[in-house]
Coordinates of C-alpha atoms and ligand atoms in Angstrom, one line a residue:
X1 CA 137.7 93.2 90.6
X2 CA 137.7 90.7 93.1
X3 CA 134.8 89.0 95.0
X4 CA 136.3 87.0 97.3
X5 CA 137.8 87.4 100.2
X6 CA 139.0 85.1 103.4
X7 CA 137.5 81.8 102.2
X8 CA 135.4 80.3 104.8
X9 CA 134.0 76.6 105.5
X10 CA 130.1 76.1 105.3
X11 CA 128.4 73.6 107.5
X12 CA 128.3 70.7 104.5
X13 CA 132.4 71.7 104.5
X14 CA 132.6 73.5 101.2
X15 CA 134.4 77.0 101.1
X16 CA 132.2 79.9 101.2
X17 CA 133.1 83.1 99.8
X18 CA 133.0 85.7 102.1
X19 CA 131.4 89.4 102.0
X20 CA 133.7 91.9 104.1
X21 CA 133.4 95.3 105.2
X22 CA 134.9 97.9 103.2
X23 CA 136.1 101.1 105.2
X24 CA 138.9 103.6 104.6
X25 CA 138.9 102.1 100.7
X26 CA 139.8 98.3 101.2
X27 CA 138.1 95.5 102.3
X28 CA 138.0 94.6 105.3
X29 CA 137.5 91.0 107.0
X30 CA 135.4 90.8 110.0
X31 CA 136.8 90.6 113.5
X32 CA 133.3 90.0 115.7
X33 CA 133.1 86.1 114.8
X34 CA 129.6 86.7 113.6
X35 CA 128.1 86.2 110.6
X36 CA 125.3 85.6 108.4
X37 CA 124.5 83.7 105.2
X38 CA 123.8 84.3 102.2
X39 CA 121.2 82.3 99.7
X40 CA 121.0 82.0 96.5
X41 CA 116.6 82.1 96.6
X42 CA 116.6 80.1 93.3
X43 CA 118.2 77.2 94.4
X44 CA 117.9 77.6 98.5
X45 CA 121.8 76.8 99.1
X46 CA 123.7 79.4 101.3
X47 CA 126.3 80.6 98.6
X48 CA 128.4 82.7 100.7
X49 CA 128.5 84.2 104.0
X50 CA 128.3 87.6 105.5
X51 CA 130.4 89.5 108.4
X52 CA 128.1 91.3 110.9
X53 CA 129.7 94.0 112.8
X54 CA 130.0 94.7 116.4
X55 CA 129.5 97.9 117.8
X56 CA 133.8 98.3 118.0
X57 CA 134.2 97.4 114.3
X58 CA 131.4 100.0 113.3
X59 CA 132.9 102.7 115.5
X60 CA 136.0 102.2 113.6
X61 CA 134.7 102.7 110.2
X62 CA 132.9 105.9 111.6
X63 CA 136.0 107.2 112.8
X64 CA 137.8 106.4 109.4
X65 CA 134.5 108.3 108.3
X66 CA 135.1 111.3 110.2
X67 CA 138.8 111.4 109.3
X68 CA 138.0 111.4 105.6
X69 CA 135.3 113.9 105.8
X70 CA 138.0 116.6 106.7
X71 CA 139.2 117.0 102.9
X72 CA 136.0 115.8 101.5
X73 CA 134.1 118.7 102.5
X74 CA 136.7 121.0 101.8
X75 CA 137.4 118.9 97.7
X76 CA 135.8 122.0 95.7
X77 CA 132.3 121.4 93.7
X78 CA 134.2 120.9 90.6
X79 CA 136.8 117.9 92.0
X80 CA 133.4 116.3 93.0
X81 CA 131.5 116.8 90.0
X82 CA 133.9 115.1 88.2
X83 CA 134.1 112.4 90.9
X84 CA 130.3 111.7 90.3
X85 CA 130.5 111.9 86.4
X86 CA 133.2 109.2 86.7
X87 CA 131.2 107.0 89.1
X88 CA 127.8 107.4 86.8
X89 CA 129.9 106.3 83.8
X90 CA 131.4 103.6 86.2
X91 CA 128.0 101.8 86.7
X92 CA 126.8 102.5 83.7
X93 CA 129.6 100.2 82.1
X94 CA 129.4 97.8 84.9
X95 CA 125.2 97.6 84.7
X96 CA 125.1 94.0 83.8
X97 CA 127.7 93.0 86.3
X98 CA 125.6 94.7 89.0
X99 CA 122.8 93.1 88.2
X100 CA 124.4 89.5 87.9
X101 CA 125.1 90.2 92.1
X102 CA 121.2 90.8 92.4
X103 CA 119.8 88.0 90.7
X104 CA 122.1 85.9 92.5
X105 CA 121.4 87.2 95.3
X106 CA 118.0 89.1 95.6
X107 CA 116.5 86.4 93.0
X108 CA 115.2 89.2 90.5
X109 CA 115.1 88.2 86.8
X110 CA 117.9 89.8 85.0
X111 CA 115.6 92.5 83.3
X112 CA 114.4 93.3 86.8
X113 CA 117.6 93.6 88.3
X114 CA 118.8 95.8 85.0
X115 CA 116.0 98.1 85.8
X116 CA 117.0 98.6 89.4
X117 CA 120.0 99.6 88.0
X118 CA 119.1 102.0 85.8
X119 CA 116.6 103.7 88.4
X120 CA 120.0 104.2 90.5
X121 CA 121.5 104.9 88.1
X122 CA 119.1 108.2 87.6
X123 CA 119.9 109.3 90.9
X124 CA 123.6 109.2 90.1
X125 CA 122.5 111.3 87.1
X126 CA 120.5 114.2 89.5
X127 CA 124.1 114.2 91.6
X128 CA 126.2 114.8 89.2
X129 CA 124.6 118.6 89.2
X130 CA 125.1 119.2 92.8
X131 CA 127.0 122.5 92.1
X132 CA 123.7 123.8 90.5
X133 CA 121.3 122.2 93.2
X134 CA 123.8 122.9 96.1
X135 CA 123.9 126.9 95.3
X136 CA 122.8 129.5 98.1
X137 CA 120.9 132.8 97.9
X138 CA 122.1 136.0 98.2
X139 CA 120.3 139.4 99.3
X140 CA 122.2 142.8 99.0
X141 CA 122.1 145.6 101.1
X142 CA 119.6 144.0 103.5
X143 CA 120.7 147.3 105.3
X144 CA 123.1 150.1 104.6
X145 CA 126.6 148.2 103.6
X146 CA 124.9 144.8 104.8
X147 CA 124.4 141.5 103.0
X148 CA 123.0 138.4 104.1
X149 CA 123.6 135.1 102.6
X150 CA 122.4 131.0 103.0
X151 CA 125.3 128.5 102.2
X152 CA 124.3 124.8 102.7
X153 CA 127.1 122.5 103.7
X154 CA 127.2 119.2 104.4
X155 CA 126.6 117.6 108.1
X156 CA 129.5 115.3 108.3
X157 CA 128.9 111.4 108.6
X158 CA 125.9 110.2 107.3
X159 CA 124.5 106.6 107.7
X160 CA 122.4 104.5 105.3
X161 CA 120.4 101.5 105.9
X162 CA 118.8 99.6 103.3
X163 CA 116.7 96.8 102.7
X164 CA 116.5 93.6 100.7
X165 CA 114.5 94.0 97.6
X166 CA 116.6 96.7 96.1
X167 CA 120.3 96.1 97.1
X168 CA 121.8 98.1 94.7
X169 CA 119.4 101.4 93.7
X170 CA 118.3 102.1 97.6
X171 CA 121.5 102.6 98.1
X172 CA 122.0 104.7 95.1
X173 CA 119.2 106.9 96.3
X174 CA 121.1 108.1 99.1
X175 CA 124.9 108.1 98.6
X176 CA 124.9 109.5 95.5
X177 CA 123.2 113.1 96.7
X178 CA 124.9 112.7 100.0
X179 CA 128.4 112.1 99.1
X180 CA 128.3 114.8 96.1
X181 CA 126.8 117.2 99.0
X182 CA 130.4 116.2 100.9
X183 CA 129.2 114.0 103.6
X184 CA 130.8 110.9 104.1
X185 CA 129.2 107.7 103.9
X186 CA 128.3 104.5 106.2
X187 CA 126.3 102.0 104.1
X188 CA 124.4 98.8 106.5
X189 CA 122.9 97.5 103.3
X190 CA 120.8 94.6 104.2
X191 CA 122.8 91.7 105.2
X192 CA 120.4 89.1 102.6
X193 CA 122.2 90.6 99.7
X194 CA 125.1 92.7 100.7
X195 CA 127.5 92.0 97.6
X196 CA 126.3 94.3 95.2
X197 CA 127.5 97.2 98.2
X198 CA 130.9 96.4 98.1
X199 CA 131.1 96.1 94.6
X200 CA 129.2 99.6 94.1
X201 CA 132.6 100.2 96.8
X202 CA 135.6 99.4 94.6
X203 CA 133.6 101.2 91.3
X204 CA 133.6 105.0 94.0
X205 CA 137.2 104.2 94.4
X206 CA 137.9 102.8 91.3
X207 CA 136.6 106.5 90.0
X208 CA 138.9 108.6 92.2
X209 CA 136.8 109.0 95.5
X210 CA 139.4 109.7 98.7
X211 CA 139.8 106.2 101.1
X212 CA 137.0 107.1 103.6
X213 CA 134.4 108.9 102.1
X214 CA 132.7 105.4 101.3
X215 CA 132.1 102.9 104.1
X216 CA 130.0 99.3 104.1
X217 CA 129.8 97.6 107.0
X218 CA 127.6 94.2 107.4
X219 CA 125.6 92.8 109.7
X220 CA 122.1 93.0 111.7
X221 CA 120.3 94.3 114.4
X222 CA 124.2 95.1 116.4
X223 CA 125.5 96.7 113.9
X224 CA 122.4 99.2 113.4
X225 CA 121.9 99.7 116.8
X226 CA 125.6 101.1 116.9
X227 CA 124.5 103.4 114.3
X228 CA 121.7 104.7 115.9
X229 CA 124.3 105.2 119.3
X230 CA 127.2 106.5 117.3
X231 CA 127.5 110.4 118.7
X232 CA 129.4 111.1 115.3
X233 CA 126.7 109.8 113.0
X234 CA 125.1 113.1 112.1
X235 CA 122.2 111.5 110.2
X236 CA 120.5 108.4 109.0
X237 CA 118.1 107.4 105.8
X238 CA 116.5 104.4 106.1
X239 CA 114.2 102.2 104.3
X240 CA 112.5 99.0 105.3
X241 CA 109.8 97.6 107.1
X242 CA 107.6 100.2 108.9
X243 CA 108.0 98.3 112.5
X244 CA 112.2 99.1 112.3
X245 CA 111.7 102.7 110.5
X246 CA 109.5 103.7 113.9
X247 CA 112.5 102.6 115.6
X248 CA 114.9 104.0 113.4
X249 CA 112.7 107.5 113.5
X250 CA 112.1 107.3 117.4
X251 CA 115.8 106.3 118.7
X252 CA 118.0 108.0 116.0
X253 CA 115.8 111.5 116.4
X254 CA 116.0 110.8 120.5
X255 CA 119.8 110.8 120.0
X256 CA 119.7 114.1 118.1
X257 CA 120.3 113.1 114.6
X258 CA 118.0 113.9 111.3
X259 CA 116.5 110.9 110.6
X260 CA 114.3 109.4 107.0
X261 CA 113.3 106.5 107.8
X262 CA 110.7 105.5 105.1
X263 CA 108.3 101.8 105.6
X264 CA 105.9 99.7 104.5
X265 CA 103.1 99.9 101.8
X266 CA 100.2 98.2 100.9
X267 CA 99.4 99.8 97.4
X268 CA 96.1 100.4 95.7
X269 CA 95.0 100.7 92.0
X270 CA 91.7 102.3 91.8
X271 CA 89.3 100.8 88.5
X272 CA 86.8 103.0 87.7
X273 CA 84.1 101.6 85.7
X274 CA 85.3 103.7 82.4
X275 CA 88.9 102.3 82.6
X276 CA 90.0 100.4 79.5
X277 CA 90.1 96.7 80.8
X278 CA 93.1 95.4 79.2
X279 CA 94.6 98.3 79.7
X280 CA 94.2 97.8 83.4
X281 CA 94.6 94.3 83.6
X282 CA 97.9 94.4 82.2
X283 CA 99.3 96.9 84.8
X284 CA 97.5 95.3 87.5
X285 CA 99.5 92.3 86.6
X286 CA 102.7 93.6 85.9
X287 CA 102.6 95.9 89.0
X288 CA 102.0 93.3 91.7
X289 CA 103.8 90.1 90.5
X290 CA 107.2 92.0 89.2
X291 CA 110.0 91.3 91.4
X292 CA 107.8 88.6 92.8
X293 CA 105.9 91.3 94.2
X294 CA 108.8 92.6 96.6
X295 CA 108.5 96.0 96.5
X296 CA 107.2 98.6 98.1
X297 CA 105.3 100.2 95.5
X298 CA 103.9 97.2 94.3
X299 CA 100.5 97.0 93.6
X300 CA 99.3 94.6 96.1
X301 CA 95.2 95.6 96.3
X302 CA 93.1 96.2 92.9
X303 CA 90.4 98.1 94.1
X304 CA 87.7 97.5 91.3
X305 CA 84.1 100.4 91.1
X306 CA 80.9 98.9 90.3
X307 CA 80.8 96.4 87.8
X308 CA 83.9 96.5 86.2
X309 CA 84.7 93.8 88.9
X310 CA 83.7 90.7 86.8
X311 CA 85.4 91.8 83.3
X312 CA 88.5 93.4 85.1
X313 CA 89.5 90.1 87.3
X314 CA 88.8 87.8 84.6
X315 CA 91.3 89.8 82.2
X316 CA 93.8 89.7 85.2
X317 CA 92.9 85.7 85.7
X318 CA 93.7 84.7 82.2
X319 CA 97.3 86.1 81.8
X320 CA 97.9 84.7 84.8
X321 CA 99.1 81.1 83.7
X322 CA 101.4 82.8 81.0
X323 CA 103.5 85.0 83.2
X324 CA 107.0 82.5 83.1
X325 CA 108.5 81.7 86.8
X326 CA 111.7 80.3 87.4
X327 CA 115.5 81.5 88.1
X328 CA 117.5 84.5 86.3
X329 CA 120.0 81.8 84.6
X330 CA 116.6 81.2 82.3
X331 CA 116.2 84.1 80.3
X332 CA 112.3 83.5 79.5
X333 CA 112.0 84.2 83.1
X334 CA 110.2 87.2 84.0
X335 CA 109.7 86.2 87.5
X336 CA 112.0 84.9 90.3
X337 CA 112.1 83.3 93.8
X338 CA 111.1 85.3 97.3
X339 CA 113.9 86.2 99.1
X340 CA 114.1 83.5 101.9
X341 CA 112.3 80.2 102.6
X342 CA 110.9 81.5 105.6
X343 CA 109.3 84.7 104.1
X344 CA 108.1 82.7 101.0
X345 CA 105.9 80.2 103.6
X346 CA 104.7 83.9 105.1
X347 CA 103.7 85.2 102.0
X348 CA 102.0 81.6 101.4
X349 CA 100.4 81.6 104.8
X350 CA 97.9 84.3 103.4
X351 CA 96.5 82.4 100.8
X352 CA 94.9 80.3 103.4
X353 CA 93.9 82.8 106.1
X354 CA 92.3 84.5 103.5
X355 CA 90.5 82.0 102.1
X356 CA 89.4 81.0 106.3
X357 CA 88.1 84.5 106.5
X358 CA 85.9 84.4 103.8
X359 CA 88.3 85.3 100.3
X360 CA 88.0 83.7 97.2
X361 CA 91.4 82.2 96.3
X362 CA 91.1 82.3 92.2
X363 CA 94.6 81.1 91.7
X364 CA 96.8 79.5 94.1
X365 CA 101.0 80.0 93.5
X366 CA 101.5 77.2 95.3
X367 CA 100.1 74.9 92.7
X368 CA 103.4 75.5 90.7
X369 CA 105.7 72.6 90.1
X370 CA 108.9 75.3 91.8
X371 CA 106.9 75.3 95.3
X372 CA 106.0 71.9 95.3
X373 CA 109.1 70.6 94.2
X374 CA 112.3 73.2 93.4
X375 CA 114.8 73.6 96.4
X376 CA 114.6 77.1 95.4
X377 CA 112.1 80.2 97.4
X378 CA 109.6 79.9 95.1
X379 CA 105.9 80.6 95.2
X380 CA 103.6 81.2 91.7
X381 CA 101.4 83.9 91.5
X382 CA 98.5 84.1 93.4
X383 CA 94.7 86.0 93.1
X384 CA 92.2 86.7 96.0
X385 CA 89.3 87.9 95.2
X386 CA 86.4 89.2 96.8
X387 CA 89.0 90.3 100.3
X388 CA 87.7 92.6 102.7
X389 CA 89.6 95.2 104.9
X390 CA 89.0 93.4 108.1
X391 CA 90.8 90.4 106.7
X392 CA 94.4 89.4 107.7
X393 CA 95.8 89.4 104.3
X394 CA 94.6 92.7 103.5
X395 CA 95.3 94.1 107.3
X396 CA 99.0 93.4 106.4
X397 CA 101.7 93.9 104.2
X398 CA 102.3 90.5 102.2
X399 CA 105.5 91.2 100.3
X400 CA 105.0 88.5 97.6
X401 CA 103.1 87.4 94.1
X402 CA 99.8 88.2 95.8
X403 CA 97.5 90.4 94.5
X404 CA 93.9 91.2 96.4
X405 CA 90.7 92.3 95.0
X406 CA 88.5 94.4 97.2
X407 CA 85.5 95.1 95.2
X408 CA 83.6 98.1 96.4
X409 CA 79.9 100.0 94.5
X410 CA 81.7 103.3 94.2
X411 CA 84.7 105.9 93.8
X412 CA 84.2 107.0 97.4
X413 CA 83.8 103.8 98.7
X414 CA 87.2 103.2 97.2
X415 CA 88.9 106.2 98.3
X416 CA 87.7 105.3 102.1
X417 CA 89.4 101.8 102.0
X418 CA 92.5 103.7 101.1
X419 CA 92.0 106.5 103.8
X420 CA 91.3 103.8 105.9
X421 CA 94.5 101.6 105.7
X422 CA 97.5 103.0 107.8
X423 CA 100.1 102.6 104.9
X424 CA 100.4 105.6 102.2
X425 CA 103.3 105.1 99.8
X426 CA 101.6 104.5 96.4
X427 CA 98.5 104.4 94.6
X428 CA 97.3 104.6 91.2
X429 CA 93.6 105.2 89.3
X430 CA 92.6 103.2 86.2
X431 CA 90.0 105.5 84.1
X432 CA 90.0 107.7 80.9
X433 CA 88.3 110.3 82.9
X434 CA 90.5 113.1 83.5
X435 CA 87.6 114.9 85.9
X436 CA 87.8 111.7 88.0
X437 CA 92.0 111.4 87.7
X438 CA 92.0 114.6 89.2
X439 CA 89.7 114.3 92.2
X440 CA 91.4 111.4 92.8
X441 CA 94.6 113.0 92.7
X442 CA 93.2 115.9 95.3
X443 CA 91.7 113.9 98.0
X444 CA 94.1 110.8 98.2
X445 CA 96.1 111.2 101.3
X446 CA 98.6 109.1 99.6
X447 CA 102.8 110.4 99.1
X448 CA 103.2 108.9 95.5
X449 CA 100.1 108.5 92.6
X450 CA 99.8 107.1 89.3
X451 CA 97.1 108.4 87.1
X452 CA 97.1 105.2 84.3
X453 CA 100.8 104.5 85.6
X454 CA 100.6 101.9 88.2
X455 CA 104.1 102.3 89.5
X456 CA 104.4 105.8 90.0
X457 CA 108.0 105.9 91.3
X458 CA 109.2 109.7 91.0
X459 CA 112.0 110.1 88.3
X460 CA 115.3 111.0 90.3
X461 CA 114.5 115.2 90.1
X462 CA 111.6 114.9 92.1
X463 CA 111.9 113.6 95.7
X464 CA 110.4 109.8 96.8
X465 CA 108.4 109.0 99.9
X466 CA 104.7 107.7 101.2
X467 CA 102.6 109.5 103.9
X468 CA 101.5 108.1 107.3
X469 CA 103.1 104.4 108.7
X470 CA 105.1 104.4 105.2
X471 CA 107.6 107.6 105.9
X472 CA 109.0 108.8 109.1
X473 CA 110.5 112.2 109.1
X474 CA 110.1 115.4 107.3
X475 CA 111.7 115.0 104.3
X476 CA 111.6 112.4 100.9
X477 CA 114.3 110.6 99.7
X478 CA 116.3 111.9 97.2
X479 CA 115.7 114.4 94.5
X480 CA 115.4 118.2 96.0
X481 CA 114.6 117.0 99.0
X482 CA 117.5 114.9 99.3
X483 CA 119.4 117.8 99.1
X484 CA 118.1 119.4 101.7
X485 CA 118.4 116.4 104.1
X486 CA 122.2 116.1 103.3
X487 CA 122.8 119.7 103.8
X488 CA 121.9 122.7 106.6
X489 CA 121.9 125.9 105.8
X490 CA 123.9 129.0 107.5
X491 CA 122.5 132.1 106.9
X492 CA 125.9 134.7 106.9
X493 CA 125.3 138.8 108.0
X494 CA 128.0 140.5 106.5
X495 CA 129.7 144.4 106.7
X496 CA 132.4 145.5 105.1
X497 CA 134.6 147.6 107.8
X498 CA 134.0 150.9 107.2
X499 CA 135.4 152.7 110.6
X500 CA 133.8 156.3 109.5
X501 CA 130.1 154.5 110.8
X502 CA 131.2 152.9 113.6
X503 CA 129.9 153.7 117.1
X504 CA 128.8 151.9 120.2
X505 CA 125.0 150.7 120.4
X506 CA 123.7 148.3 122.9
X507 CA 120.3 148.4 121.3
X508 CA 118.9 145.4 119.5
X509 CA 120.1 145.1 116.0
X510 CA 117.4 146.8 113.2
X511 CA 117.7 147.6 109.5
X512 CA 118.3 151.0 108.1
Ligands
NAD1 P1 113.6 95.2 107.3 O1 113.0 96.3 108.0 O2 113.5 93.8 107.8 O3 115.2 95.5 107.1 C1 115.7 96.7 106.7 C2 117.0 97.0 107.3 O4 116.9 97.1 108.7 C3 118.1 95.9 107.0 O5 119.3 96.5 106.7 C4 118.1 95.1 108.3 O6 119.4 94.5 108.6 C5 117.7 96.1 109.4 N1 117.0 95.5 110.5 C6 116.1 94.5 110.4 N2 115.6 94.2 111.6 C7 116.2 95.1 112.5 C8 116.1 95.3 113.9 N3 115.3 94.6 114.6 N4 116.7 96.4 114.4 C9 117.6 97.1 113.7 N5 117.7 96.9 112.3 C10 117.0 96.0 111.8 O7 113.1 95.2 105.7 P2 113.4 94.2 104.6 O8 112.7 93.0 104.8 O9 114.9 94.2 104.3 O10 112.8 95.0 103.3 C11 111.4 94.9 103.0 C12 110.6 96.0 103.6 O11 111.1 97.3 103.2 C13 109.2 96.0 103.2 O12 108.4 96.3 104.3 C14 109.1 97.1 102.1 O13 107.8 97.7 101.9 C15 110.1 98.1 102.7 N6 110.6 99.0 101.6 C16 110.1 100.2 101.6 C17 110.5 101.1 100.7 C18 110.0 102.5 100.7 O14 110.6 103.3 99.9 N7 109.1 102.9 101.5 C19 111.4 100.7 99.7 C20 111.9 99.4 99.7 C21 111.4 98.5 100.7

């Protein structure tokens, strides 16, 4: 498979590669003259470069969309099926070559980006039984000679917009149900990493999917906002920062379309005093710097009861300075670079606000010889202790190898920092006290928790999605509930003629 396309000149005069669009099941180049680049985060050069759409250029891939949805939705369960067994096998082949896109891209240590895979993979997995999960219900003789039914069929073109830290499994979280549902697909993947897209492109047609069905097209705040317009988009999932999932949620919904758009987090792990320490200490660590702490159900807060404070952030302290940074091509690395140089001096930025308002910064990332002196995005991981909710860099969502410790004297206290903080995608509790675990579990207003798991992302049968400023809509991301958001249901009344009980009645319609 190829990568490149048109080659382009970069501003130093080498020839960048250049991501297309792919619509109606080829690549296609870009006609707007805009574009974007692309970085490779571990060593800060721009590596290839982007099309962004205009509003024509998406409205053509929507109308290729719309075109193709005609025989997909009509393609019987079984052609599907085996469309979706072929594509699962695809990227399951194909895993490390996926992957390779996301560490060069995204930054993520190959193991990370393996993982993604593998998560994405799982939803692949859940489509692949669509003509089970897809099935309708049935009641007989609802009244003399009278059925009633519920079908679900698809709702036609679908859009996806995705962000940065997970290029390839966000994706995978909604085309997969959607597309086995017989919707056809728009992907705007986020235009920081958009190879791995187009790549996931030539596997669908690679494993038999009709020209069409499949669509990626580039670019930024245009090409969205064309979405959002488009009067033949029938719906749109979304994941990213919670400022563009309210406007996602408010203008897509205002133009009549079903709209997910899930946000932001900031992530808690409750200690309890009881909790084993090492125990706790090693998922605190593993949960906020993984992926250099870019994702959403990081663990960004360590909320620690009474006096396990002390022992707890010392254990996290002291594996600190063996947790490896540097780029995917070393394979001792287990972490990598943020994704930009401007949102690594963000993430830094906190270190010192919080440490103005009153934090105790125990270890500073940007003591690591990579930030002072790698070309890369680089930032070491970082511990603030002692941060209160009124601070800045607990008040926001950091995105980076940053973990904060709010000490509080007990389990309510704890469960009133999280009710008080506007995000509510994950949490997790620390403690071998399964009275406690479940109390927890019952009065955290929180979409996703751990009990001893600090990264409670749902397995792909269940459905994914926070509460409050972290999900927009009615419905989770895939699983059951993606289902539901890809289909609507028809509810059928039906009579076989039978002219020997006919007769005229302008009464309303009741059962007998
Ligand atoms: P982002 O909101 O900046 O971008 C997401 C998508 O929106 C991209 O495709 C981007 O091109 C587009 N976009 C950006 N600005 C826009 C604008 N002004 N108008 C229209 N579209 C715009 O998010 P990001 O930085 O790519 O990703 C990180 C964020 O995503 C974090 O906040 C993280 O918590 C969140 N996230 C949430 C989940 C979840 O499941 N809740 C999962 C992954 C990431």
């Amino acid at each position: 498979m190829t990568q490149v396309a048109e080659p382009a000149t970069g501003s130093a005069g080498a020839e960048l590669e250049r991501v297309n669009h792919w619509v109606g099941g080829a690549r296609v180049a870009g006609a707007s003259g805009r574009k974007g680049p692309v970085y490779n985060p571990a060593t800060g050069e721009v590596a290839r470069e982007v099309d962004f759409a205009s509003a024509e250029e998406v409205d053509a891939a929507v109308r290729v969309a719309r075109e193709a949805f005609t025989g997909w939705r009509a393609t019987s369960l079984s052609r599907r099926t085996e469309i979706m067994f072929r594509i699962r096998n695809l990227v399951d082949e194909h895993r490390r070559e996926i992957a390779a896109f996301l560490t060069a891209e995204h930054g993520k240590v190959p193991t990370d980006a393996l993982g993604e895979v593998a998560r994405g993979l799982e939803n692949m997995e859940f489509a692949t039984g669509v003509p089970h999960l897809i099935k309708g219900t049935f009641s007989e003789q609802v009244s003399t000679g009278i059925d009633v039914y519920q079908i679900r069929q698809p709702l036609g073109v679908v859009a996806g917009i995705t962000p940065f830290n997970f290029p390839a499994m966000v994706p995978m979280w909604m085309f997969s149900n959607a597309i086995a549902c017989g919707n056809t697909f728009i992907l705007k993947p986020s235009e920081k990493d958009p190879s791995a897209s187009v790549y996931l492109a030539e596997l669908w047609k690679e494993a038999g999917l009709p020209d069409g069905v499949f669509n990626v097209v580039h670019g930024d705040k245009v090409a969205v906002d064309a979405i959002l317009a488009h009067p033949d988009i029938a719906a749109i999932s979304f994941v990213g920062s919670t400022p563009i999932a309210r406007y996602i949620y408010e203008t897509g919904t205002k133009n009549g379309k079903r709209v997910q758009a899930l946000g932001g987090a900031k992530n808690h792990m409750v200690v309890l005093p009881d909790a084993d320490i090492g125990m706790a200490a090693d998922a605190a660590v593993s949960a906020a710097y993984g992926s250099a702490g870019e994702r959403c159900m990081a663990i960004s807060v360590v909320v620690a009861v009474g006096d396990v404070a002390e022992p707890l952030v010392s254990a996290i302290e002291e594996r600190l300075p063996k947790i490896k940074v540097g780029p995917g091509s070393d394979a001792t690395a287990e972490m990598g670079p943020l994704i930009t140089r401007e949102h690594r001096d963000k993430v830094a930025s906190y270190l010192d606000s919080g440490k103005h308002q009153g934090a105790t910064l125990r270890v500073d990332g940007r003591q690591h010889p990579l930030y002072q002196d790698g070309e890369g995005f680089f930032l070491g991981v970082s511990l603030l202790d002692n941060v209160t909710p009124e601070m800045e860099c607990y008040r926001n969502e950091i995105f980076g190898p940053v973990l904060e410790i709010v000490r509080v004297p007990t389990y309510a206290d704890a469960v009133q920092v999280i009710e008080d903080n506007p995000y509510a995608n994950g949490t997790a509790i620390y403690t071998r006290d399964g009275g406690a675990a479940r109390q927890f579990q019952f009065d955290i207003n929180v979409g996703m928790v751990g009990i001893n798991v600090p990264i409670p992302v749902p397995v792909a049968y269940y459905s994914f999605g926070g509460w409050k400023a972290s999900l927009f809509g009615d419905l989770h991301m895939y699983g059951p509930e993606g289902i539901q958001f890809y289909t609507r249901a028809k509810v059928i009344t039906s009579r076989w003629p039978d002219p020997a009980t006919s007769k005229v009645d302008l009464g309303f319609p009741r059962t007998r």
